[in-house]
Short mmCIF file of C-alpha atoms in Angstrom, two decimals:
data_model
loop_
_atom_site.label_atom_id
_atom_site.label_comp_id
_atom_site.label_asym_id
_atom_site.label_seq_id
_atom_site.Cartn_x
_atom_site.Cartn_y
_atom_site.Cartn_z
CA MET M 1096 63.05 152.64 116.93
CA PRO M 1097 60.12 150.65 118.01
CA SER M 1098 58.88 148.10 115.61
CA PRO M 1099 55.35 147.97 114.33
CA LEU M 1100 55.61 144.26 114.70
CA LEU M 1101 55.92 144.46 118.47
CA PRO M 1102 52.97 144.69 120.76
CA SER M 1103 53.22 147.75 123.05
CA SER M 1104 52.80 145.41 126.13
CA LEU M 1105 56.20 143.94 125.40
CA GLY M 1106 57.91 146.04 127.80
CA SER M 1107 58.69 149.65 128.81
CA ALA M 1108 61.48 151.62 127.41
CA GLU M 1109 63.24 151.31 130.81
CA GLY M 1110 63.52 147.49 130.27
CA ARG M 1111 63.40 144.95 133.01
CA ASN M 1112 64.97 145.32 136.42
CA PRO M 1113 68.64 144.61 136.13
CA PRO M 1114 69.54 141.24 137.33
CA VAL M 1115 70.93 140.65 140.71
CA VAL M 1116 74.56 139.72 140.09
CA ARG M 1117 76.02 137.54 142.80
CA ARG M 1118 79.70 138.20 143.67
CA PRO M 1119 80.26 141.06 141.25
CA VAL M 1120 83.93 141.52 140.33
CA ILE M 1121 83.28 144.85 138.57
CA GLU M 1122 80.70 147.33 139.48
CA ILE M 1123 79.89 150.23 137.19
CA ALA M 1124 77.84 152.93 138.82
CA ASP M 1125 76.10 155.98 137.20
CA LEU M 1126 78.81 156.30 134.62
CA ASP M 1127 79.04 159.23 132.15
CA PHE M 1128 81.86 159.34 129.65
CA HIS M 1129 82.96 162.02 127.33
CA TYR M 1130 85.28 162.18 124.33
CA GLY M 1131 85.98 166.01 124.48
CA THR M 1132 82.61 167.55 124.37
CA SER M 1133 80.91 164.63 122.90
CA GLN M 1134 79.18 162.31 125.52
CA ALA M 1135 79.69 158.66 124.63
CA LEU M 1136 78.18 156.92 127.67
CA HIS M 1137 75.09 157.99 129.65
CA ASP M 1138 74.39 156.95 133.18
CA ILE M 1139 75.64 153.37 132.89
CA SER M 1140 75.17 151.10 135.92
CA LEU M 1141 76.01 147.44 135.51
CA SER M 1142 77.66 144.70 137.54
CA ILE M 1143 79.99 141.99 136.07
CA ALA M 1144 79.71 138.66 137.83
CA GLU M 1145 82.60 136.55 138.79
CA LYS M 1146 83.60 133.65 136.56
CA GLU M 1147 80.87 134.32 134.04
CA VAL M 1148 80.87 135.64 130.51
CA THR M 1149 79.20 138.94 130.11
CA ALA M 1150 78.58 140.11 126.45
CA PHE M 1151 78.17 143.79 125.31
CA ILE M 1152 76.11 144.09 122.26
CA GLY M 1153 74.78 146.95 120.15
CA PRO M 1154 75.16 148.76 116.86
CA SER M 1155 78.46 150.58 115.96
CA GLY M 1156 78.97 153.71 118.00
CA CYS M 1157 76.71 152.52 120.85
CA GLY M 1158 79.43 152.89 123.44
CA LYS M 1159 80.11 149.18 124.07
CA SER M 1160 83.87 149.28 123.18
CA THR M 1161 84.28 152.56 125.05
CA LEU M 1162 82.76 151.01 128.19
CA LEU M 1163 85.01 147.95 127.73
CA ARG M 1164 88.05 150.04 127.42
CA CYS M 1165 87.11 151.97 130.58
CA LEU M 1166 87.48 148.72 132.50
CA ASN M 1167 91.25 148.62 132.25
CA ARG M 1168 91.73 152.41 131.53
CA MET M 1169 92.70 152.04 127.87
CA ASN M 1170 90.92 155.25 127.36
CA ASP M 1171 93.61 157.00 129.30
CA LEU M 1172 95.61 156.94 126.10
CA ILE M 1173 93.05 159.08 124.29
CA ASP M 1174 93.32 162.87 124.52
CA GLY M 1175 90.14 164.47 125.93
CA ALA M 1176 88.68 161.17 127.01
CA ARG M 1177 87.38 161.25 130.56
CA ILE M 1178 84.85 159.87 132.98
CA SER M 1179 82.73 162.77 133.93
CA ARG M 1180 80.48 161.16 136.48
CA GLY M 1181 80.17 157.93 138.29
CA ALA M 1182 82.80 155.15 139.06
CA ILE M 1183 84.06 151.84 138.23
CA ARG M 1184 84.94 149.61 141.07
CA ILE M 1185 86.89 146.41 140.80
CA ARG M 1186 86.67 144.32 143.99
CA GLY M 1187 85.40 147.62 145.63
CA VAL M 1188 88.36 149.85 144.51
CA ASP M 1189 87.61 152.80 142.28
CA ILE M 1190 90.03 152.12 139.47
CA HIS M 1191 90.20 155.72 138.26
CA GLN M 1192 91.51 157.00 141.57
CA ARG M 1193 94.81 158.84 141.13
CA ASP M 1194 96.69 156.39 143.31
CA VAL M 1195 95.72 153.31 141.16
CA GLU M 1196 98.76 152.03 139.40
CA VAL M 1197 97.65 151.56 135.81
CA MET M 1198 100.12 148.79 135.01
CA GLU M 1199 98.91 146.82 138.06
CA LEU M 1200 95.42 147.34 136.94
CA ARG M 1201 96.17 145.97 133.41
CA LYS M 1202 97.86 142.92 134.93
CA ARG M 1203 94.64 142.13 136.68
CA VAL M 1204 92.46 143.14 133.79
CA GLY M 1205 93.96 141.72 130.55
CA MET M 1206 92.67 142.51 127.04
CA VAL M 1207 92.32 140.64 123.78
CA PHE M 1208 91.83 142.82 120.67
CA GLN M 1209 89.82 142.61 117.48
CA LYS M 1210 92.90 142.09 115.36
CA SER M 1211 95.40 139.64 116.80
CA ASN M 1212 98.56 141.51 117.53
CA PRO M 1213 101.42 139.11 118.37
CA PHE M 1214 104.79 140.75 118.85
CA PRO M 1215 107.37 140.11 116.11
CA LYS M 1216 109.06 137.54 118.33
CA SER M 1217 108.82 133.80 118.84
CA ILE M 1218 105.75 132.12 120.16
CA TYR M 1219 107.64 131.50 123.44
CA GLU M 1220 108.72 135.17 123.88
CA ASN M 1221 105.21 136.30 123.04
CA VAL M 1222 103.78 134.25 125.85
CA VAL M 1223 106.42 135.25 128.51
CA TYR M 1224 106.56 138.90 127.49
CA GLY M 1225 104.51 140.16 130.44
CA LEU M 1226 106.41 137.96 132.84
CA ARG M 1227 109.68 139.28 131.62
CA LEU M 1228 108.30 142.79 132.08
CA GLN M 1229 107.63 141.75 135.66
CA GLY M 1230 111.21 140.80 136.09
CA VAL M 1231 110.79 137.00 136.06
CA ARG M 1232 114.12 135.39 134.95
CA ASP M 1233 113.77 131.86 136.29
CA LYS M 1234 113.81 129.62 133.05
CA THR M 1235 111.84 126.82 134.69
CA ARG M 1236 109.16 129.23 135.68
CA LEU M 1237 109.00 130.73 132.25
CA ASP M 1238 108.86 127.30 130.63
CA GLU M 1239 106.07 126.30 132.94
CA ALA M 1240 104.17 129.46 132.20
CA VAL M 1241 104.55 128.94 128.38
CA GLU M 1242 103.11 125.40 128.58
CA THR M 1243 100.30 126.32 131.09
CA SER M 1244 99.23 129.33 129.07
CA LEU M 1245 99.37 127.76 125.75
CA ARG M 1246 97.41 124.72 127.09
CA GLY M 1247 94.97 127.21 128.67
CA ALA M 1248 94.60 128.82 125.28
CA ALA M 1249 94.07 125.57 123.52
CA LEU M 1250 97.17 126.11 121.37
CA TRP M 1251 99.87 123.88 122.94
CA ASP M 1252 99.33 120.83 120.84
CA GLU M 1253 99.50 122.81 117.63
CA VAL M 1254 102.73 124.66 118.54
CA LYS M 1255 104.64 122.67 121.13
CA ASP M 1256 107.18 121.56 118.49
CA ARG M 1257 107.89 125.07 117.20
CA LEU M 1258 107.90 127.34 120.25
CA HIS M 1259 110.77 129.27 118.86
CA ALA M 1260 109.12 130.01 115.48
CA SER M 1261 107.78 133.52 114.97
CA GLY M 1262 104.35 134.29 116.42
CA LEU M 1263 103.59 135.86 113.07
CA SER M 1264 103.96 132.51 111.32
CA LEU M 1265 100.72 131.33 112.85
CA SER M 1266 97.30 131.35 111.20
CA GLY M 1267 94.88 134.12 112.26
CA GLY M 1268 93.07 131.89 114.61
CA GLN M 1269 96.19 130.57 116.15
CA GLN M 1270 97.63 134.21 116.48
CA GLN M 1271 94.43 135.25 118.35
CA ARG M 1272 94.80 132.13 120.67
CA LEU M 1273 98.43 133.14 121.19
CA CYS M 1274 97.27 136.61 122.22
CA ILE M 1275 94.89 134.91 124.68
CA ALA M 1276 97.77 132.79 126.01
CA ARG M 1277 99.98 136.06 126.35
CA THR M 1278 97.07 137.54 128.32
CA ILE M 1279 96.57 134.60 130.66
CA ALA M 1280 100.28 134.06 131.16
CA ILE M 1281 100.21 136.85 133.74
CA GLU M 1282 97.25 135.31 135.47
CA PRO M 1283 94.71 138.19 135.34
CA GLU M 1284 91.48 138.11 137.08
CA VAL M 1285 89.39 139.63 134.23
CA ILE M 1286 89.84 139.19 130.48
CA LEU M 1287 88.33 141.75 128.27
CA MET M 1288 87.77 140.80 124.59
CA ASP M 1289 86.94 143.42 121.97
CA GLU M 1290 85.51 141.48 119.01
CA PRO M 1291 88.03 138.73 119.36
CA CYS M 1292 86.61 136.61 116.44
CA SER M 1293 85.61 139.32 113.80
CA ALA M 1294 88.72 138.65 111.82
CA LEU M 1295 88.51 134.84 112.02
CA ASP M 1296 86.86 132.22 109.85
CA PRO M 1297 83.95 130.04 111.30
CA ILE M 1298 86.29 127.14 112.36
CA ALA M 1299 88.81 129.44 114.05
CA THR M 1300 85.81 131.37 115.64
CA ALA M 1301 84.34 128.07 116.97
CA LYS M 1302 87.74 127.19 118.66
CA VAL M 1303 87.94 130.61 120.28
CA GLU M 1304 84.33 130.24 121.48
CA GLU M 1305 85.10 126.74 122.88
CA LEU M 1306 88.10 128.40 124.59
CA ILE M 1307 86.00 131.19 126.05
CA HIS M 1308 83.79 128.44 127.55
CA GLN M 1309 86.80 126.79 129.21
CA LEU M 1310 88.37 130.10 130.31
CA LYS M 1311 85.36 131.16 132.33
CA LEU M 1312 85.99 128.30 134.85
CA ARG M 1313 89.03 130.37 135.97
CA TYR M 1314 88.48 133.92 134.67
CA THR M 1315 85.72 136.68 134.51
CA ILE M 1316 85.27 137.53 130.88
CA VAL M 1317 83.69 140.55 129.25
CA ILE M 1318 83.25 140.34 125.48
CA VAL M 1319 82.21 142.93 123.01
CA THR M 1320 80.81 141.35 119.83
CA HIS M 1321 78.82 142.24 116.72
CA ASN M 1322 77.94 138.65 116.26
CA MET M 1323 74.69 138.05 117.96
CA GLN M 1324 74.87 134.31 117.59
CA GLN M 1325 78.21 134.52 119.43
CA ALA M 1326 76.90 136.47 122.21
CA ALA M 1327 74.04 133.94 122.43
CA ARG M 1328 76.34 130.90 122.40
CA CYS M 1329 79.08 132.12 124.72
CA SER M 1330 77.62 134.49 127.26
CA ASP M 1331 75.85 134.13 130.46
CA ARG M 1332 74.66 137.64 130.57
CA THR M 1333 74.08 140.24 127.86
CA ALA M 1334 73.95 143.94 128.00
CA PHE M 1335 72.41 145.71 124.97
CA PHE M 1336 73.61 149.33 124.37
CA TYR M 1337 72.11 152.00 121.96
CA LEU M 1338 73.28 155.51 121.59
CA GLY M 1339 75.53 155.32 124.58
CA LYS M 1340 72.75 154.10 126.86
CA LEU M 1341 72.34 150.73 128.49
CA ILE M 1342 68.97 149.56 127.17
CA GLU M 1343 68.71 146.20 128.67
CA PHE M 1344 70.88 143.97 130.77
CA ALA M 1345 69.68 140.37 131.60
CA PRO M 1346 70.56 136.71 131.47
CA THR M 1347 71.47 135.89 127.79
CA LYS M 1348 68.62 133.46 127.56
CA ASP M 1349 66.15 136.22 128.36
CA ILE M 1350 67.69 138.85 126.05
CA PHE M 1351 67.39 136.52 123.06
CA MET M 1352 64.18 134.70 123.98
CA THR M 1353 61.95 137.22 125.71
CA PRO M 1354 63.65 140.71 125.53
CA SER M 1355 61.58 143.07 127.63
CA ASN M 1356 62.53 146.15 125.58
CA PRO M 1357 61.19 146.69 122.05
CA GLN M 1358 64.51 148.17 121.02
CA THR M 1359 66.35 145.10 122.17
CA GLU M 1360 63.96 142.89 120.30
CA ALA M 1361 64.49 144.87 117.16
CA TYR M 1362 68.18 144.64 117.42
CA VAL M 1363 68.58 140.98 118.25
CA SER M 1364 66.03 140.15 115.46
CA GLY M 1365 68.20 142.11 112.98
CA ARG M 1366 65.62 144.89 112.26
CA PHE M 1367 67.97 147.63 112.98
CA GLY M 1368 71.58 148.31 113.81
CA MET U 485 85.07 118.92 116.37
CA LYS U 486 83.22 118.56 119.61
CA ARG U 487 81.45 121.74 120.81
CA PHE U 488 80.83 122.81 124.46
CA PHE U 489 77.17 122.74 123.86
CA ASP U 490 76.93 119.19 122.41
CA SER U 491 76.07 117.79 125.71
CA GLU U 492 72.83 119.83 125.66
CA LEU U 493 71.69 117.93 122.50
CA GLU U 494 72.67 114.60 124.07
CA LEU U 495 70.47 115.47 127.07
CA PHE U 496 67.66 116.52 124.77
CA ARG U 497 67.86 113.24 122.99
CA SER U 498 67.91 111.22 126.18
CA LYS U 499 64.87 113.09 127.50
CA LEU U 500 62.96 112.23 124.32
CA ILE U 501 64.06 108.54 124.72
CA LEU U 502 62.94 108.62 128.33
CA MET U 503 59.55 110.18 127.44
CA GLY U 504 59.13 107.34 124.78
CA GLU U 505 59.87 104.69 127.35
CA SER U 506 57.37 106.23 129.81
CA SER U 507 54.50 106.40 127.29
CA VAL U 508 55.14 102.81 126.10
CA ARG U 509 55.11 101.63 129.64
CA GLN U 510 51.73 103.56 130.27
CA VAL U 511 50.07 101.89 127.20
CA ARG U 512 51.35 98.44 128.23
CA ASP U 513 50.26 98.84 131.82
CA ALA U 514 46.78 100.26 130.89
CA MET U 515 46.22 97.11 128.64
CA LYS U 516 47.44 94.81 131.41
CA ALA U 517 45.14 96.50 133.90
CA LEU U 518 42.22 95.96 131.42
CA VAL U 519 42.88 92.25 130.82
CA GLU U 520 43.55 91.49 134.43
CA GLY U 521 40.92 93.87 135.89
CA ASP U 522 43.69 95.45 137.98
CA VAL U 523 42.24 98.62 139.21
CA ALA U 524 45.36 99.58 141.27
CA LEU U 525 47.46 99.30 138.13
CA ALA U 526 45.06 101.44 136.29
CA GLN U 527 45.22 103.98 138.89
CA ARG U 528 49.03 104.00 138.65
CA VAL U 529 48.89 104.52 134.93
CA VAL U 530 46.71 107.70 135.49
CA ALA U 531 49.21 108.92 138.12
CA ALA U 532 52.21 108.34 135.76
CA ASP U 533 50.80 110.82 133.26
CA ASP U 534 52.12 113.76 135.17
CA GLU U 535 55.67 112.48 134.40
CA VAL U 536 55.09 112.43 130.72
CA ASP U 537 53.39 115.80 130.83
CA ARG U 538 56.34 117.30 132.56
CA LEU U 539 58.89 115.90 130.16
CA GLU U 540 56.79 117.31 127.23
CA ILE U 541 57.16 120.75 128.66
CA GLU U 542 60.94 120.34 129.48
CA ILE U 543 61.62 119.15 125.91
CA ASP U 544 59.68 122.09 124.49
CA GLU U 545 61.52 124.62 126.68
CA GLU U 546 64.92 123.00 125.88
CA ALA U 547 64.08 123.02 122.20
CA VAL U 548 63.17 126.67 122.19
CA ARG U 549 66.29 127.50 124.27
CA TYR U 550 68.50 125.58 121.92
CA MET U 551 67.09 127.28 118.85
CA THR U 552 67.43 130.70 120.32
CA LEU U 553 70.96 130.34 121.66
CA ARG U 554 72.63 127.84 119.45
CA SER U 555 71.34 128.68 116.04
CA PRO U 556 71.13 125.06 114.89
CA VAL U 557 71.06 124.10 111.20
CA ALA U 558 70.65 121.01 109.13
CA THR U 559 70.30 117.61 110.97
CA GLU U 560 70.52 119.45 114.32
CA LEU U 561 67.70 121.87 113.40
CA ARG U 562 65.54 118.94 112.25
CA LEU U 563 66.33 117.06 115.49
CA VAL U 564 65.05 119.94 117.57
CA ILE U 565 61.84 120.34 115.49
CA VAL U 566 61.14 116.61 115.41
CA GLY U 567 61.90 116.50 119.10
CA MET U 568 59.09 118.98 119.76
CA LYS U 569 56.66 117.18 117.47
CA ALA U 570 57.51 113.69 118.68
CA SER U 571 57.16 114.79 122.35
CA HIS U 572 53.71 116.17 121.65
CA ASP U 573 52.75 112.83 119.98
CA LEU U 574 54.12 110.94 122.94
CA GLU U 575 52.23 113.18 125.35
CA ARG U 576 49.07 112.33 123.42
CA VAL U 577 49.89 108.66 123.67
CA GLY U 578 50.17 109.10 127.46
CA ASP U 579 46.82 110.83 127.44
CA GLU U 580 45.21 107.96 125.54
CA ALA U 581 46.84 105.41 127.98
CA THR U 582 45.30 107.43 130.78
CA ASN U 583 41.85 107.40 129.20
CA ILE U 584 42.15 103.72 128.83
CA ALA U 585 43.11 103.29 132.48
CA LYS U 586 40.16 105.50 133.58
CA ARG U 587 37.80 103.30 131.58
CA VAL U 588 39.29 100.12 133.24
CA VAL U 589 38.49 101.58 136.64
CA ARG U 590 34.81 102.05 135.48
CA LEU U 591 34.62 98.65 133.81
CA ALA U 592 35.84 96.89 136.84
CA ALA U 593 32.58 97.59 138.60
CA GLU U 594 30.70 95.19 136.17
CA PRO U 595 31.46 91.70 134.89
CA PRO U 596 33.30 91.63 131.41
CA LEU U 597 31.18 91.89 128.39
CA LYS U 598 33.32 89.37 126.51
CA PRO U 599 36.73 87.97 126.79
CA TYR U 600 39.26 90.48 125.70
CA VAL U 601 40.95 89.15 122.56
CA ASP U 602 40.85 91.73 119.86
CA LEU U 603 41.70 94.77 122.06
CA PRO U 604 44.99 93.20 123.41
CA ARG U 605 45.80 92.09 119.83
CA MET U 606 45.19 95.59 118.56
CA ALA U 607 47.07 97.20 121.44
CA GLY U 608 49.94 94.70 120.79
CA ILE U 609 50.23 95.98 117.22
CA ALA U 610 49.98 99.64 118.30
CA LEU U 611 52.66 99.11 121.00
CA GLU U 612 55.09 97.34 118.43
CA MET U 613 54.53 100.30 116.18
CA LEU U 614 55.32 102.83 118.87
CA ARG U 615 58.38 100.80 119.79
CA ASP U 616 59.61 100.58 116.20
CA ALA U 617 59.02 104.26 115.66
CA LEU U 618 61.11 105.07 118.70
CA ASP U 619 63.73 102.60 117.66
CA CYS U 620 64.11 104.62 114.35
CA PHE U 621 65.00 107.56 116.47
CA LEU U 622 68.03 105.53 117.75
CA ASP U 623 69.09 103.74 114.52
CA GLY U 624 67.60 105.97 111.84
CA ASP U 625 66.21 102.83 110.03
CA GLU U 626 63.83 104.31 107.46
CA GLU U 627 62.57 100.95 106.22
CA LYS U 628 61.35 100.31 109.82
CA ALA U 629 59.66 103.80 109.89
CA LEU U 630 57.79 103.01 106.60
CA ALA U 631 56.77 99.65 108.00
CA VAL U 632 55.26 101.46 110.91
CA CYS U 633 53.20 103.62 108.58
CA ARG U 634 52.03 100.47 106.66
CA ARG U 635 50.85 98.77 109.88
CA ASP U 636 48.50 101.58 110.79
CA ALA U 637 45.94 100.08 108.39
CA GLU U 638 45.84 96.86 110.46
CA VAL U 639 44.90 98.73 113.57
CA ASP U 640 42.23 100.70 111.76
CA ALA U 641 40.74 97.53 110.41
CA ILE U 642 40.49 95.94 113.81
CA ASN U 643 38.98 99.10 115.20
CA ARG U 644 36.30 99.14 112.58
CA GLN U 645 35.61 95.40 113.19
CA LEU U 646 35.28 96.08 116.87
CA TYR U 647 33.04 99.04 116.19
CA ARG U 648 30.66 96.81 114.20
CA GLU U 649 30.79 93.99 116.75
CA LEU U 650 30.15 96.32 119.72
CA SER U 651 27.28 98.11 117.85
CA SER U 652 25.48 94.82 117.44
CA PHE U 653 25.94 94.05 121.16
CA MET U 654 24.26 97.30 121.98
CA VAL U 655 21.43 96.70 119.51
CA GLU U 656 20.76 93.13 120.77
CA LYS U 657 21.20 93.84 124.44
CA PRO U 658 20.75 97.43 125.55
CA VAL U 659 21.97 96.43 129.04
CA THR U 660 25.50 96.04 127.55
CA ILE U 661 25.40 99.63 126.17
CA SER U 662 27.51 101.36 128.91
CA ARG U 663 30.22 98.60 128.83
CA ALA U 664 30.28 98.37 125.04
CA LEU U 665 30.65 102.13 124.92
CA GLU U 666 33.66 102.03 127.22
CA LEU U 667 35.23 99.28 125.02
CA MET U 668 34.56 101.22 121.87
CA PHE U 669 36.31 104.19 123.36
CA ILE U 670 39.20 101.92 124.42
CA SER U 671 39.45 100.70 120.89
CA LYS U 672 39.38 104.28 119.66
CA SER U 673 42.19 105.22 122.02
CA ILE U 674 44.31 102.35 120.78
CA GLU U 675 43.69 103.35 117.23
CA ARG U 676 44.82 106.92 118.04
CA ILE U 677 48.02 105.51 119.73
CA ALA U 678 48.79 103.76 116.45
CA ASP U 679 48.19 107.14 114.62
CA HIS U 680 50.67 108.83 116.98
CA ALA U 681 53.18 106.06 116.36
CA THR U 682 52.79 106.64 112.56
CA ASN U 683 53.28 110.39 113.06
CA ILE U 684 56.47 109.65 114.97
CA ALA U 685 57.66 107.26 112.31
CA GLU U 686 57.11 109.88 109.67
CA GLU U 687 58.87 112.41 111.84
CA MET U 688 61.88 110.12 112.02
CA VAL U 689 62.13 109.88 108.16
CA TYR U 690 62.13 113.77 108.19
CA LEU U 691 64.88 113.59 110.75
CA SER U 692 67.11 111.26 108.82
CA ARG U 693 66.76 112.59 105.37
CA GLY U 694 64.84 115.87 105.57
CA LYS U 695 61.99 114.67 103.50
CA ASP U 696 58.49 115.17 104.63
CA ILE U 697 56.56 112.04 103.75
CA ARG U 698 53.24 113.01 105.41
CA HIS U 699 50.34 112.56 102.99
CA SER U 700 52.69 111.66 100.24
CA ASP U 701 52.32 108.91 97.78
CA GLU U 702 55.19 107.07 99.48
CA VAL U 703 52.96 106.62 102.66
CA LYS U 704 49.69 106.21 100.73
CA ARG U 705 51.31 103.49 98.62
CA HIS U 706 51.96 101.67 101.81
CA GLY U 707 48.25 101.90 102.63
CA THR U 708 47.83 103.92 105.84
CA SER U 709 44.45 104.80 107.26
CA GLY U 710 41.99 107.00 105.57
CA GLU U 711 38.88 104.91 105.36
CA SER U 712 36.17 105.96 107.72
CA GLY U 713 34.40 103.58 110.03
CA ALA U 714 35.13 104.55 113.50
CA SER U 715 38.50 106.19 112.60
CA GLU U 716 39.10 109.83 111.83
CA PRO U 717 41.76 111.27 109.53
CA ARG U 718 45.07 111.04 111.35
CA ARG U 719 46.01 114.67 111.90
#
């Protein structure tokens, strides 16, 4: 929806050339995705840079969460969902090849969801859950992982004296950070975050944003968010999606300051979506 | 709670302080060059203007980036807005110092018209105003800011007095016209520097309590400029 406020010289519908991404961890090439007969993603090509935060923004139904869920094959769980063209490569390996072990993939590409979902277990057991699944039994190693992960998720100081209390006894913001601790306990390479702050109050949101800023020193992060200020604050690059298409992908500063596409400008200015 | 982008604001503030120091130095050196007839120093003042210009652009870019990406509100928003305005005033101060320095180079070719007494006195007041206005940025002292606004009238008065004095020189001895005009313009530049210092002081009041005191009774009561003579309205 072009805005009457925008000069036509602002940019073509194709947007600017996609940025050159140094050391991409994830490369998405010519991706089409279907839910049954309905096409949800059209011809998406995009690279995710190592140890950066990449934000996916766009109105509801634009395909941003679908794309995020493709990155660790969460869509496998949905009947009729399939990639109909193109590929997603992580470190050069096509993750939808038959011989790719999905559990292995999800160890490398962890996920944090919109609603915090700690298991009905203690804080300690929540953090070590993935390690126990991997067969780790060494108590010292588990203890270390708990402290390291909770520190990494900026939660240690708040819970160190009650590690055996239920994860569900924590506040919403703490639960979300517990889920982040659980994700980083298995030392993934990439963390996917699907609207991680949408159920949190502003203070808890600020803590998670601060955490994201620290986590990118060690992990590659992809975040889906409806909160444009959050994308502006937290991310290094931003991809704007509309109706299943990638409209513009650029350094975050450019997307919010000088978007080249009138649709991007209309969306980030709050005029549609 | 400290936020990961707080350091950006600290850098913004320190750039503004650096720019303030650079422009104060330019004015001080330009006046020293005038009094001592030091052409080399005057030329250094002209060269130093690039640094102040560069800082103005950097501060503007940083302000726009911060507003776009960090959604500042309240004091933080005022800091960014005031930073942009104050950096523009400081850049103009640098330009006026450069104008003075260029005139010093031209004046050096001829003997002085008269001993320089009023111009250094006037510049001394303008420099104090500028320093005090910049101090308000550091300590948020509103009384000091209002005092800066008050002192603008002193500078305006000296400017008018010099205007009359130099006009009579020109009437009596046309041979002095070119030198008298240079001095008149230098006086005008100093008067403008005081105006910019006053603007900065007003901006600092806006920063500390969010109140815009420009053209307000609060400032008028303190008797800033406004009478004509050789001065123009401040903004």
